[in-house]
Amino acid sequence: MNKKRLTALIIGCAIIAFFVLMAAFPSIFTHYGAKEMFDSWQSPSAVHMLGTNDMGYDIFTELVYGAGQTLLISVSSGLIAMLLGTVIGMLAAMNNLVGHIFNGIINVFMLLPKLVCLIVVAAFLGRSQIATILLIAAFGWVGTARAVRARTLKIANSVFIENCVIQGYSKLHIAMRHVLPNLYDVLFSRLVSCVSGCVMMESSLSFLGIGDLYNPTWGTMINFAFRRGAFIRRAYNWLLVPAVAISLLVLAFYLIGLAVKKREA
Amino acid sequence: MKKYIKNIVVCLVCFLFIILLNFALPRLISGDPVAYLTGMDEGSMSVEQYEFYRNALHIDENAFVQFGYYLKDIFAGRLGYSFRKQASVAELIGTRIGATLQISFAAVVISCALALVWGLTSGSKKGLLDKVSTPVNVLVGTFPTFLIGMILIIVFSFDFKIFPYSGLNSPDAEGGAAYFFDRIYHLILPVVTLIAVMLPSRFLLMRNTVRTAMGERYVLFARQRGLNMHRIRYSYLLKNVAPPFATMVGMSVGASIGGSVIVENLFSINGMGTLLTDAVYALDYPLLQGVLFVSAAIAMVSIVLTDIICIIIDPKARSEGVK
Amino acid sequence: MKRCEKPIIALIVAVVLLCASLALCACDRDKKDTDTVYIGTTALIERAVRGEYNYDMLASGNSDMPLVSQTADGNYKPLIATYSTVDSKTWTFTVLENLKWSDGAEVTAEDILFTLNYNDARGEAVFNDKTADNDGSIKITRKKYESYLLSDDKRSISLTLVSANIRELSNMTSFRIVPKHIYENKSDGEITADDGRVVCGPYVLTRFDRESGTLVYGINPHYPQMPTVKRLIYRLFSEPDIMYMSLQNGDIDTVWNYSQSVPETYLAALKANDGLRFYSAPSKGVRAVLMFNNSAAPFDDVNVRKAISYALDYDVFKNMFGGENASVANRGFAPMSTEGYKSTEKLQKNWETAARCLSQSGYVKPQGARYYSKNGVSLAFYLTVRSSNALHLRYAELVKNQLEEFGIEVKLDAVDSNAFNVKTSNKFAPDGHTSLAHQAAINGFTEAGMGMGNGLGAIYVDKKHAVQGGCQAEGALFSEITTQLSMADTVEEYSAAAGRLQDYYAEETPLIALFWDYMTYVCSSSVNNVVIDGVFGINNVNNWLSATKA
């Protein structure tokens, strides 16, 4: 791996590790409670690194605890989306009616206006966290499915698969024991972009106010800032920092994906 | 030809899926379907009203009959009635869709045109432009929509006070030309925001397509013949890149409607996007379904249109049918 | 097609730039009509016709006036009719001279009578009792008036109440009339939008631009007095933030929302602006109320209610959400400017008292436990709050933080307005309910709401109230006090009964006022001679008849 890819990988991993650490061990980063109240609307200072918001919570503390929320929802929905995408992708690569149906499903989902669908179905399903995770996963599997399908088609034409078929192995056995292990590099490179897609969807949903209001994710923090007077007070620390955190997270995923992808070129 | 016909069919299936989703959701989710379909809580209706709606919505009949009525309503243009806002959904959307379309279409057209030119130039040359453009676009592509919007508002509306930060018109603007230019003035920032959101992915797509196309033989031959890059780009590459470009434009419309939801929220514009968020806050189910239906319809129509345009302009597609 | 592309692209860019620069020049953003007052509001107005609640509230202040107005210090002034009464049972209203509808027809007492019958026909118990079938138990709302007498010249009407009400005029501050000559021969479906905009006030709606969200009012030529402000333009905003920023920038002159004071969050930022003036008036409303459902566990136990009233830190509420005139409320709930106010014990934080109240009901918090519990079950409740109201969400969050610190678990139940109404008011609750669905809720009571019925917010407390009744309080003592209130014939009798009600609130704690505050209004300093109304704040007819814009 050349130096550029290595730096990209290191930076990406470092950022993600930083956020994961924030999520898992919030007390390392901040000794304030998430709902501990101080004077409202303070600017960034030595005592409060990012200042305080309208309720007097320390914004950096909210960011730290929000990291856990954001990562939990994004990563879980990303993993579920990956699983869904892999299964559907492999099914879509089959050469029979089932394959055509699933291929059709992939194409259909590609064309849907994602955010609008997300919002409407989220309104029907209510505010639970699990519903949100499942919902985001339900719209995020498409890219993975396409990549898996393309790769499966390529693999299916190779000689060793033909060999398996001649030997009479069942389709399920071929899929699980022979095709799947060869999909790992596709899956890994798709994992990062899938999760980052889920991060963006989650942040859009929570920016619009759909989500847990008491344990805010980064998107919800921005929603609060926007609706509770941050603009008029020019409280950019509250408005912009969570958004920058979201960008950093997505960027980190992209960098890792970049480093990994070039390897197979 | 077959490929595009297939695309159109997929489109229609997708639309059917949305219709089915709209139909199924209120009837499958736990809770009273009457409440979901009228948008009112069963508690706020008297017994007679409830019975009336139950009959009018044909809840008690089997699924196929209900679906038949539902389709009939859709074709008649009846998208439902919003009790929260005391107006028919079609009327509500009709008054607001203009604003959304103004923002979305402007953003789609400008961002796709820019992506095309920029992507072509950047993909066909391995120079400084590419080295700078690609990382910049990647970076901007990681910004969530609201971040871009907020930065633009802060810089241009607050600090420099050049552009307005809300609304579609100043209250005083009346009559033809002044109203028109006032509207453009108010639309500049929202459209720029949406362009900034959509451009990076389009640019990268175009650039990668062009990059791949540069490896084709006809490019090699053209360069051997001594044609300059400009000629190669716009006479050869463009024609080969056009079909994926047209498809990209078609699919952009769907994405831009989603993006416009956030932009309209940020800029307080009375478009379909704010209608959607209002409906979510008030749990106004008929309105939600209506907006979903209309957005999907717009997205599908644009995809079908671009596919048709592709069929027209792509000689390979037309001749495929002959084979 | 060789070198055509570059010029084409250059042309497109040039056209776009041209449009942009023209737009920039064409919009003279600094041009502001000095005869116009610009008012910002976040009210959700869709159709701008009579009958739309939010629009009615807005139009009450300029075109569709109520019968009388109440000034900030509590006195009444006639808007449509003068009033007189001898025994508070029979009220005589005489329509003012030369008052005309915007289509030229004269306003007479027949319009008042027509409106009363019109409302009666639509379910309001005006001249006839109304019955509502509540799943078997019939609820009767008694009629309000037992008789009327129209004068011969059709200019006065005497209305006789079923029982004397010394506060009848406060109901008349929201009583608007409809034009008989237009409405009498038309069914509901035949009333057009233009019909719905025929008014008798100083202004008339001239333009409603839904796309840009503006309502433009011009002078009603038939109104006998010339308003000092020639034109009113209301700008509809979807976010209060954007609205207050417009105010900061001078794009609008003032801000108005029905019965809402400028939130403290914005006040602090606005006070730095020299171009703005602030007006305060004592408020009869309570904007931050913690309602208990007195008929359901755990708040059917007075000890639990009292414990919470001693567990909250009211100074924090006052400082965080209240302005400079804010104060910690009394246990008697009704603010100091309320008619019949009686001073009761001030609410205060006292955890020992709270713990004592809880232990009287068997709740203990063993060493190391987080919450109080009884028989192994922790004390916990759901706090219902409107998810669309950012201020209420903050109140709810603060209540939750404080109570959990004390040792009671609070679960936030943020719901949309409709679900909130279903859970907290009798009218919207499901038929046959024995008790409302909420355990505790965060709500805000407007001045009008506090004054309705027997006053002192009783409609929200009384379980038997047909529309509200959120606190679901009942019992012999409460019924006796409310009966005494409604039977009061004189001011003294009313004050005595009101005092008893406030003592009841202090002792039984059916609800808690989280803090009291004045109503604060803001207006650009280019507008002078501002008159504040007791019910409608800065957007009221009297204001536009005297204010001048520099």
Coordinates of C-alpha atoms in Angstrom, one line a residue, chain A residues 69-255:
Chain A
Q69 CA -26.9 7.6 20.0
T70 CA -25.9 8.5 16.5
L71 CA -23.4 5.6 16.1
L72 CA -25.8 3.2 17.6
I73 CA -28.6 4.0 15.2
S74 CA -26.3 4.4 12.2
V75 CA -24.2 1.4 12.7
S76 CA -27.1 -0.9 13.5
S77 CA -29.1 0.2 10.6
G78 CA -26.0 -0.1 8.4
L79 CA -25.3 -3.7 9.5
I80 CA -28.9 -4.7 9.0
A81 CA -28.9 -3.0 5.6
M82 CA -25.7 -4.8 4.7
L83 CA -27.3 -8.2 5.7
L84 CA -30.4 -7.4 3.7
G85 CA -28.4 -6.2 0.7
T86 CA -26.2 -9.3 0.7
V87 CA -29.1 -11.7 0.8
I88 CA -31.1 -9.8 -1.8
G89 CA -28.1 -9.3 -4.0
M90 CA -27.3 -13.0 -4.1
L91 CA -30.8 -13.9 -4.7
A92 CA -31.1 -11.4 -7.5
A93 CA -28.1 -13.0 -9.2
M94 CA -29.8 -16.2 -9.7
N95 CA -30.8 -17.1 -13.2
N96 CA -34.4 -18.0 -12.6
L97 CA -37.7 -16.2 -11.9
V98 CA -36.7 -15.5 -8.3
G99 CA -33.6 -13.8 -9.5
H100 CA -35.6 -11.6 -11.9
I101 CA -38.1 -10.6 -9.2
F102 CA -35.4 -9.6 -6.8
N103 CA -33.5 -7.8 -9.5
G104 CA -36.7 -5.9 -10.2
I105 CA -37.1 -5.1 -6.5
I106 CA -33.6 -3.7 -6.5
N107 CA -34.4 -1.5 -9.4
V108 CA -37.6 -0.4 -7.9
F109 CA -36.1 0.7 -4.6
M110 CA -33.4 2.5 -6.5
L111 CA -36.0 4.8 -8.0
L112 CA -37.9 5.7 -4.9
P113 CA -37.6 9.2 -3.5
K114 CA -35.8 8.0 -0.4
L115 CA -36.1 10.9 2.1
V116 CA -39.8 11.5 1.4
C117 CA -40.6 7.8 1.8
L118 CA -38.6 7.7 5.0
I119 CA -40.4 10.6 6.5
V120 CA -43.8 9.3 5.7
V121 CA -43.3 5.8 6.9
A122 CA -41.5 7.1 10.1
A123 CA -44.6 9.1 10.8
F124 CA -46.7 6.0 10.7
L125 CA -44.4 3.9 12.7
G126 CA -43.9 6.3 15.6
R127 CA -40.9 7.5 17.5
S128 CA -39.3 4.3 18.7
Q129 CA -35.6 3.8 18.2
I130 CA -36.0 0.3 16.8
A131 CA -38.5 1.5 14.2
T132 CA -36.1 4.2 13.1
I133 CA -33.2 1.7 12.8
L134 CA -35.3 -0.8 10.8
L135 CA -36.6 1.9 8.6
I136 CA -33.3 3.4 7.7
A137 CA -32.0 -0.2 7.0
A138 CA -35.1 -0.7 4.8
F139 CA -34.0 2.1 2.5
G140 CA -30.2 1.7 2.7
W141 CA -29.6 -1.8 1.3
V142 CA -29.9 -0.9 -2.3
G143 CA -26.3 0.0 -3.2
T144 CA -25.0 -3.1 -1.4
A145 CA -27.4 -5.3 -3.2
R146 CA -26.4 -4.0 -6.6
A147 CA -22.7 -4.5 -5.9
V148 CA -23.2 -7.9 -4.4
R149 CA -25.3 -8.9 -7.4
A150 CA -22.7 -7.7 -9.9
R151 CA -19.9 -9.5 -8.1
T152 CA -22.0 -12.7 -7.7
L153 CA -22.7 -12.8 -11.4
K154 CA -19.0 -12.6 -12.1
I155 CA -18.2 -15.3 -9.6
A156 CA -21.0 -17.5 -10.9
N157 CA -19.3 -17.7 -14.2
S158 CA -16.0 -18.9 -12.8
V159 CA -14.9 -22.5 -13.1
F160 CA -14.9 -23.5 -9.5
I161 CA -18.5 -22.8 -9.2
E162 CA -19.3 -24.8 -12.2
N163 CA -17.4 -27.6 -10.5
C164 CA -19.5 -27.3 -7.5
V165 CA -22.7 -27.5 -9.5
I166 CA -21.4 -30.6 -11.4
Q167 CA -20.7 -32.2 -8.1
G168 CA -24.3 -31.6 -7.1
Y169 CA -23.9 -29.3 -4.1
S170 CA -27.1 -27.6 -3.2
K171 CA -27.6 -24.0 -4.1
L172 CA -27.6 -22.9 -0.5
H173 CA -24.4 -24.7 0.2
I174 CA -22.7 -23.1 -2.9
A175 CA -23.9 -19.7 -1.8
M176 CA -22.8 -19.9 1.8
R177 CA -19.6 -21.9 1.5
H178 CA -18.2 -20.8 -1.9
V179 CA -19.7 -17.6 -3.1
L180 CA -19.9 -15.7 0.1
P181 CA -16.3 -15.9 1.1
N182 CA -15.4 -14.3 -2.2
L183 CA -17.7 -11.4 -1.6
Y184 CA -15.9 -10.2 1.5
D185 CA -13.9 -7.5 -0.2
V186 CA -17.0 -6.1 -1.9
L187 CA -18.8 -6.3 1.4
F188 CA -16.1 -4.5 3.2
S189 CA -15.9 -1.6 0.8
R190 CA -19.7 -1.4 0.7
L191 CA -19.9 -1.5 4.5
V192 CA -18.3 1.9 4.8
S193 CA -20.4 3.6 2.2
C194 CA -23.6 1.9 3.5
V195 CA -23.0 3.0 7.1
S196 CA -22.2 6.6 6.0
G197 CA -25.3 6.6 3.9
C198 CA -27.3 5.6 7.0
V199 CA -25.6 8.3 9.0
M200 CA -26.8 10.9 6.4
M201 CA -30.3 9.5 6.4
E202 CA -30.4 9.5 10.2
S203 CA -29.2 13.0 10.5
S204 CA -31.7 14.2 7.9
L205 CA -34.5 12.5 9.8
S206 CA -33.5 13.9 13.2
F207 CA -32.9 17.4 11.8
L208 CA -36.5 17.4 10.7
G209 CA -37.5 16.5 14.3
I210 CA -38.3 12.8 13.9
G211 CA -36.5 11.0 16.6
D212 CA -35.9 10.8 20.3
L213 CA -36.2 14.2 21.8
Y214 CA -34.8 13.5 25.2
N215 CA -31.6 11.6 24.2
P216 CA -30.6 13.7 21.2
T217 CA -28.5 12.5 18.3
W218 CA -26.3 15.0 16.5
G219 CA -29.0 15.7 14.0
T220 CA -31.5 16.4 16.8
M221 CA -29.1 18.7 18.5
I222 CA -29.0 20.8 15.3
N223 CA -32.8 20.7 15.1
F224 CA -33.0 22.1 18.7
A225 CA -30.4 24.7 17.9
F226 CA -32.3 25.8 14.8
R227 CA -35.7 26.0 16.6
R228 CA -34.6 27.4 19.9
G229 CA -32.9 30.6 19.0
A230 CA -29.3 29.7 18.0
F231 CA -29.5 31.8 14.9
I232 CA -30.6 34.9 16.5
R233 CA -27.9 34.6 19.1
R234 CA -25.3 33.6 16.5
A235 CA -24.6 30.6 18.6
Y236 CA -22.6 28.9 15.9
N237 CA -21.0 26.6 18.4
W238 CA -24.3 24.9 18.9
L239 CA -25.5 25.0 15.3
L240 CA -22.5 24.0 13.4
V241 CA -20.4 21.7 15.5
P242 CA -22.7 18.7 15.5
A243 CA -23.0 19.1 11.7
V244 CA -19.2 19.2 11.4
A245 CA -19.1 16.0 13.5
I246 CA -21.5 14.3 11.1
S247 CA -19.3 15.4 8.2
L248 CA -16.2 14.1 9.9
L249 CA -17.8 10.7 10.5
V250 CA -18.9 10.4 6.9
L251 CA -15.5 11.6 5.7
A252 CA -13.8 9.0 7.9
F253 CA -15.8 6.2 6.4
Y254 CA -15.0 7.5 2.9
L255 CA -11.3 7.6 3.6

